[in-house]
Short mmCIF file of C-alpha atoms in Angstrom, two decimals:
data_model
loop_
_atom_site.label_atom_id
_atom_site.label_comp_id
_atom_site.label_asym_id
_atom_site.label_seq_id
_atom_site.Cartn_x
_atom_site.Cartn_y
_atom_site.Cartn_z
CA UNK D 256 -41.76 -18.99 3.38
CA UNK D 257 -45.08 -17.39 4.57
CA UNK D 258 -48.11 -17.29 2.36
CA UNK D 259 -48.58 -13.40 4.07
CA UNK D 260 -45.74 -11.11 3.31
CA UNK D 261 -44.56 -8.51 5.75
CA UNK D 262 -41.44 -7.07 5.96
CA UNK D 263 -39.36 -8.26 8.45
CA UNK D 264 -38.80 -4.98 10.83
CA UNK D 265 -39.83 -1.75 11.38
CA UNK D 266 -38.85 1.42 13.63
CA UNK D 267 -39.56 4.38 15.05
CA UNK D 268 -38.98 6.96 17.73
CA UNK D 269 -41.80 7.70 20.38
CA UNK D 270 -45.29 9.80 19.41
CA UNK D 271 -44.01 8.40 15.63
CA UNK D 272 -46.66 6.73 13.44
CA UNK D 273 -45.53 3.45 12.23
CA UNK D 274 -47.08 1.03 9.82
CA UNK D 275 -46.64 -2.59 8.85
CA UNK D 276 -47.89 -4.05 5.84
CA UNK D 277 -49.13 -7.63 5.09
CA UNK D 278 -49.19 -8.80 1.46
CA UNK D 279 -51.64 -11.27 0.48
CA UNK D 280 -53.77 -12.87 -2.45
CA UNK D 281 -57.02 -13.13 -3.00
CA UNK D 282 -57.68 -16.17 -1.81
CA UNK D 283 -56.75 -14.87 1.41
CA UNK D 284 -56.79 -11.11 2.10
CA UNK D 285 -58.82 -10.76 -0.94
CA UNK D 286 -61.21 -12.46 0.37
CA UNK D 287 -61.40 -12.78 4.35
CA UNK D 288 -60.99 -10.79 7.22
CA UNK D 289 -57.68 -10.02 8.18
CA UNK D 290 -56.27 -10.34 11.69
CA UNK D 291 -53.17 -8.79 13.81
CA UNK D 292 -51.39 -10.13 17.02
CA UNK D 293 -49.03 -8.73 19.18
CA UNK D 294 -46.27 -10.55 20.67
CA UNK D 295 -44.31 -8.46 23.35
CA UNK D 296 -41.39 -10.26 24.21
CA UNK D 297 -41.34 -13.59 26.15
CA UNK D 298 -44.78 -13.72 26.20
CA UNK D 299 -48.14 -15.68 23.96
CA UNK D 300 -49.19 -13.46 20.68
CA UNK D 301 -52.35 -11.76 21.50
CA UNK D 302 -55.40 -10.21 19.52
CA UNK D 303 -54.95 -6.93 18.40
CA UNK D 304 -57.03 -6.15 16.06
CA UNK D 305 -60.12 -8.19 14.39
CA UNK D 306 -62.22 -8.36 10.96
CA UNK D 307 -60.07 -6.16 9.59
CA UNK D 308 -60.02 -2.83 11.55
CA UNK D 309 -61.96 -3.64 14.83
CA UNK D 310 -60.11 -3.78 18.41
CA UNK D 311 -60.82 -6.15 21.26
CA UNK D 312 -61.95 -4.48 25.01
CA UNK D 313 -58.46 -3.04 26.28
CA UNK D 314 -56.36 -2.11 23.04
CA UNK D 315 -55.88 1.40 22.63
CA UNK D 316 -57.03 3.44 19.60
CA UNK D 317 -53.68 4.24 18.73
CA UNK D 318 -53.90 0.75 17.00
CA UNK D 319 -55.58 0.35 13.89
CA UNK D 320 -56.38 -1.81 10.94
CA UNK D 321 -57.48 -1.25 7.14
CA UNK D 322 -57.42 -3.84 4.08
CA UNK D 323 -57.50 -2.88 0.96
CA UNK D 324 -57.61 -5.49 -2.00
CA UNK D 325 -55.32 -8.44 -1.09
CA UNK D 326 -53.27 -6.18 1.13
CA UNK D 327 -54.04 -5.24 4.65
CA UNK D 328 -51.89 -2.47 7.43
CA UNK D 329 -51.57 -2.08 10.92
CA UNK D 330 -50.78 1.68 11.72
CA UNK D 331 -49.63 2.59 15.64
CA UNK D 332 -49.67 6.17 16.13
CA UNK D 333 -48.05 7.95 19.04
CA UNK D 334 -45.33 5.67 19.38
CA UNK D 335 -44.99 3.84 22.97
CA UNK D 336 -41.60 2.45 24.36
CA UNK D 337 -44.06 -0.89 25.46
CA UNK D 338 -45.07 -1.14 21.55
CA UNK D 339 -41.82 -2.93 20.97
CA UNK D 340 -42.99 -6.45 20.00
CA UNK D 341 -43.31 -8.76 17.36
CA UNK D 342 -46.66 -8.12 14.86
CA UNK D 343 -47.99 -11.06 12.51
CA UNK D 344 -50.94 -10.97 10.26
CA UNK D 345 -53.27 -13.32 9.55
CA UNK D 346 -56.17 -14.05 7.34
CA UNK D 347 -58.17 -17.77 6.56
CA UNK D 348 -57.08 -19.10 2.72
CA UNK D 349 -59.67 -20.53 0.94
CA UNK D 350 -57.49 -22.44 -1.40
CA UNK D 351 -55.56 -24.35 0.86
CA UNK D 352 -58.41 -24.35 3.82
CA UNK D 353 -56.26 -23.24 6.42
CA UNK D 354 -55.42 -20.12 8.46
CA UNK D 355 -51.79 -18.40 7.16
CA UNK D 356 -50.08 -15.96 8.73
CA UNK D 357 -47.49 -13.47 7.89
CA UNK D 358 -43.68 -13.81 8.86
CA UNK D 359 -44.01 -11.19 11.80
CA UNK D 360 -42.60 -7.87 11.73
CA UNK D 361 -40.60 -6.85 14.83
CA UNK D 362 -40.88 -2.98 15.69
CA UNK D 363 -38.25 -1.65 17.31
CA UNK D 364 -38.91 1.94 19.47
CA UNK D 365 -35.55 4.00 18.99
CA UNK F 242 -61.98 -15.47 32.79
CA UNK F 243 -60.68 -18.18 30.39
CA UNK F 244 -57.15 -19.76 31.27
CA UNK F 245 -55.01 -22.33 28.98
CA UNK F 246 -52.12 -24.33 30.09
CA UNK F 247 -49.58 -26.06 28.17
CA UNK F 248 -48.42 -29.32 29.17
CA UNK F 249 -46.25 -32.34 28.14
CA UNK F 250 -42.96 -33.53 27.05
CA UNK F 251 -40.47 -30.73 26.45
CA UNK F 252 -37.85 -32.94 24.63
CA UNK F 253 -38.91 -35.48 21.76
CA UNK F 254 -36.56 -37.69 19.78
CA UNK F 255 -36.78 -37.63 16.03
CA UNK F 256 -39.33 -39.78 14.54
CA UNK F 257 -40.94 -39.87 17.83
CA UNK F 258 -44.45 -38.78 18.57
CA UNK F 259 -44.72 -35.30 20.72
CA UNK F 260 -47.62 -35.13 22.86
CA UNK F 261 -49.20 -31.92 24.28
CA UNK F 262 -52.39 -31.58 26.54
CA UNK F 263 -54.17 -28.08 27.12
CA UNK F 264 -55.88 -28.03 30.08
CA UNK F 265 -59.13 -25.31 30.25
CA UNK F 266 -59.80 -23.45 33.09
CA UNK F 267 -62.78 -20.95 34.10
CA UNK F 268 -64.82 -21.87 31.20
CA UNK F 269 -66.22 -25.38 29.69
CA UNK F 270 -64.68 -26.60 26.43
CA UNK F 271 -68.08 -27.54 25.44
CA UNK F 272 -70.01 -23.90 25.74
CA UNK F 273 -70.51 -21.83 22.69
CA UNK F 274 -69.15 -23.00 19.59
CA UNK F 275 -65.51 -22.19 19.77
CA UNK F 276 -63.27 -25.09 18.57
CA UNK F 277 -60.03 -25.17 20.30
CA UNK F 278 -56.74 -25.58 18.44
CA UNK F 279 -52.73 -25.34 18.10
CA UNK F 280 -50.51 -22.81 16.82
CA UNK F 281 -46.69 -23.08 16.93
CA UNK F 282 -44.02 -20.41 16.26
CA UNK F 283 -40.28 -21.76 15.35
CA UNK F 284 -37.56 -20.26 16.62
CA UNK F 285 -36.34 -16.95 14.46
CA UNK F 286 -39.53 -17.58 12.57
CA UNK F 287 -43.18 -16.61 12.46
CA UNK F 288 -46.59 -18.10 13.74
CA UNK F 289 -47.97 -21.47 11.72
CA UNK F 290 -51.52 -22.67 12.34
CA UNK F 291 -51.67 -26.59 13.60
CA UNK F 292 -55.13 -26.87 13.11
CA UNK F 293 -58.37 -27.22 15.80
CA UNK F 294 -61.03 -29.31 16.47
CA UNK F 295 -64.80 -28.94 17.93
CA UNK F 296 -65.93 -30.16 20.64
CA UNK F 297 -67.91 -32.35 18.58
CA UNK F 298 -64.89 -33.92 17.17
CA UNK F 299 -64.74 -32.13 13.98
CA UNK F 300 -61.46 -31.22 13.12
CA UNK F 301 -59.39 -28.70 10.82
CA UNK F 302 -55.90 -29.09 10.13
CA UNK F 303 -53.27 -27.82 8.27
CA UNK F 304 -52.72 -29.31 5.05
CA UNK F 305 -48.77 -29.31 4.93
CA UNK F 306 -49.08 -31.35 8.64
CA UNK F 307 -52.29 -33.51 8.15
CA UNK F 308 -50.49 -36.73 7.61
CA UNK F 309 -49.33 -36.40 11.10
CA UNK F 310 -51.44 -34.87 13.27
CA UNK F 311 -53.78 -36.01 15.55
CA UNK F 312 -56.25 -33.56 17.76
CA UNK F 313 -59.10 -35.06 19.99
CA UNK F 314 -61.30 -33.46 23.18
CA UNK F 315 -61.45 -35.11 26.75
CA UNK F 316 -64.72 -33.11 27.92
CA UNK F 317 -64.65 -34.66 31.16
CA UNK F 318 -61.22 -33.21 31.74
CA UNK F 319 -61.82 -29.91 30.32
CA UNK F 320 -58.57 -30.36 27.85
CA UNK F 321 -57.94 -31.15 24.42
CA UNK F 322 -54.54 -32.61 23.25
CA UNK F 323 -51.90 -32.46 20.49
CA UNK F 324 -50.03 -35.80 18.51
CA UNK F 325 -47.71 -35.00 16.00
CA UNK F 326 -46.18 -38.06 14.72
CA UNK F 327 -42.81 -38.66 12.86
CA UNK F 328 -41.11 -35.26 14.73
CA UNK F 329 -38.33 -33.86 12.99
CA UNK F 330 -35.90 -30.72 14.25
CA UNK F 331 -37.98 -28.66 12.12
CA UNK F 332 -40.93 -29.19 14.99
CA UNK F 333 -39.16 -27.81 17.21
CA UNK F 334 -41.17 -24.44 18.24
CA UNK F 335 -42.79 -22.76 21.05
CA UNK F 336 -46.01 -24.23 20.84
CA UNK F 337 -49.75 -22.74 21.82
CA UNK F 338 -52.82 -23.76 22.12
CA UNK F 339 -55.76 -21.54 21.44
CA UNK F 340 -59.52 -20.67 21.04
CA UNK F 341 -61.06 -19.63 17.87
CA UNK F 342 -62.04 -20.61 14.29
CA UNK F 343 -61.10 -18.71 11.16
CA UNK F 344 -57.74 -16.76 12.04
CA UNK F 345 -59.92 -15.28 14.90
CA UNK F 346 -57.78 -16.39 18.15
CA UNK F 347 -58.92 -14.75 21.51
CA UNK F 348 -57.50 -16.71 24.42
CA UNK F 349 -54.10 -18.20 24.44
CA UNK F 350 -51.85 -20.41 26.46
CA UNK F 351 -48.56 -18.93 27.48
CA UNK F 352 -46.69 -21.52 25.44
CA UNK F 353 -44.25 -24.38 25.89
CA UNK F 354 -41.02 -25.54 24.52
CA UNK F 355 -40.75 -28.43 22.32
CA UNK F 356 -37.45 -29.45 21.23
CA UNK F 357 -36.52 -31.96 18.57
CA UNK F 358 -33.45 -34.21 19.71
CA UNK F 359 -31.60 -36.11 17.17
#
């Protein structure tokens, strides 16, 4: 059981817009920066977005991030066949003093 | 550019202690102040921290695996390493080590297999 909540998939077909959520509390999201990875198949998770809604050197703006409360959202727009991956959240807790992540969502480009 | 690489036993017995080294490449451990850390993701399941530890030796780990792990720097190897004591099949994961503090990772390795054998 993950301390983040996302749901476990989601789809869409190419040039869609797709979002993910990742439910939190406010000992987390409520109350530090929020992070999202990408993991494309086979391969290590890497950063995708930063502090909420800010994208490392590379990632395209099609990617983006926004936290609101003690939930946060990763929206890709314009759908891409090479967005299929697995997506996790995560965000440091201050009551347990440790980084949590979500359960990963896997999108899936129909 | 920064490189990590995964290394060490691939198959632990239960109770056993499974051992991982990450060596650094194309960067010094000890520049800036980026600790250097774990993450493992079971299989069908999602990411969990491990913990980290500065170069200094200071060290943050996840509570629910404290009581058995271990993290410490060789600085004249350029690697930091991984004990986890009293393994179980619920260690078994892909495991990564990483740079970063906070839930900030930027550089990852590309991950080995551990696998719990009863």
């Amino acid at each position: 059981q993950s301390v983040l909540t996302q749901p476990p998939s989601a789809s869409g077909t190419p040039g869609q817009r797709v979002t993910i959520s990742c439910s939190g509390s406010s000992s987390n999201i409520g109350s530090n920066y929020v992070y999202w990875y990408q993991q494309l198949p086979g391969t290590a998770p890497k950063l995708l977005i930063y502090w909420n809604n800010q994208r490392p050197s590379g990632v395209p703006d099609r990617f983006s991030g926004s936290k609101s409360g003690t939930s946060a959202s990763l929206a890709i727009s314009g759908l891409r066949s090479e967005d299929e991956a697995d997506y996790h959240c995560a965000a440091w807790d201050d009551s347990l003093t440790g980084v949590v992540f979500g359960g990963g969502t896997k999108v899936t480009v129909l | 550019q920064l490189q990590m690489q995964e290394s060490g036993s691939g198959l632990v017995k239960a109770s056993q202690t499974l051992s991982l080294t990450c060596a650094v490449s194309g960067g010094s451990i000890t520049s800036g102040a980026y600790p250097w850390g774990w993450i493992r993701r079971p299989p069908g399941k999602g990411l969990e921290w491990i913990g980290y530890i500065y170069h200094s030796g200071s060290t943050y780990y996840n509570p629910s695996l404290k009581s058995r792990v271990t993290m410490s720097v060789d600085m004249s190897k350029n690697q930091f390493s991984l004990k986890l004591s009293s393994v179980t099949a619920a260690d078994t994961a892909v495991y990564y080590c990483v740079r970063g503090a906070v839930a900030h990772f930027d550089y990852w390795g590309q991950g080995t297999l551990v696998t719990v054998s009863s």
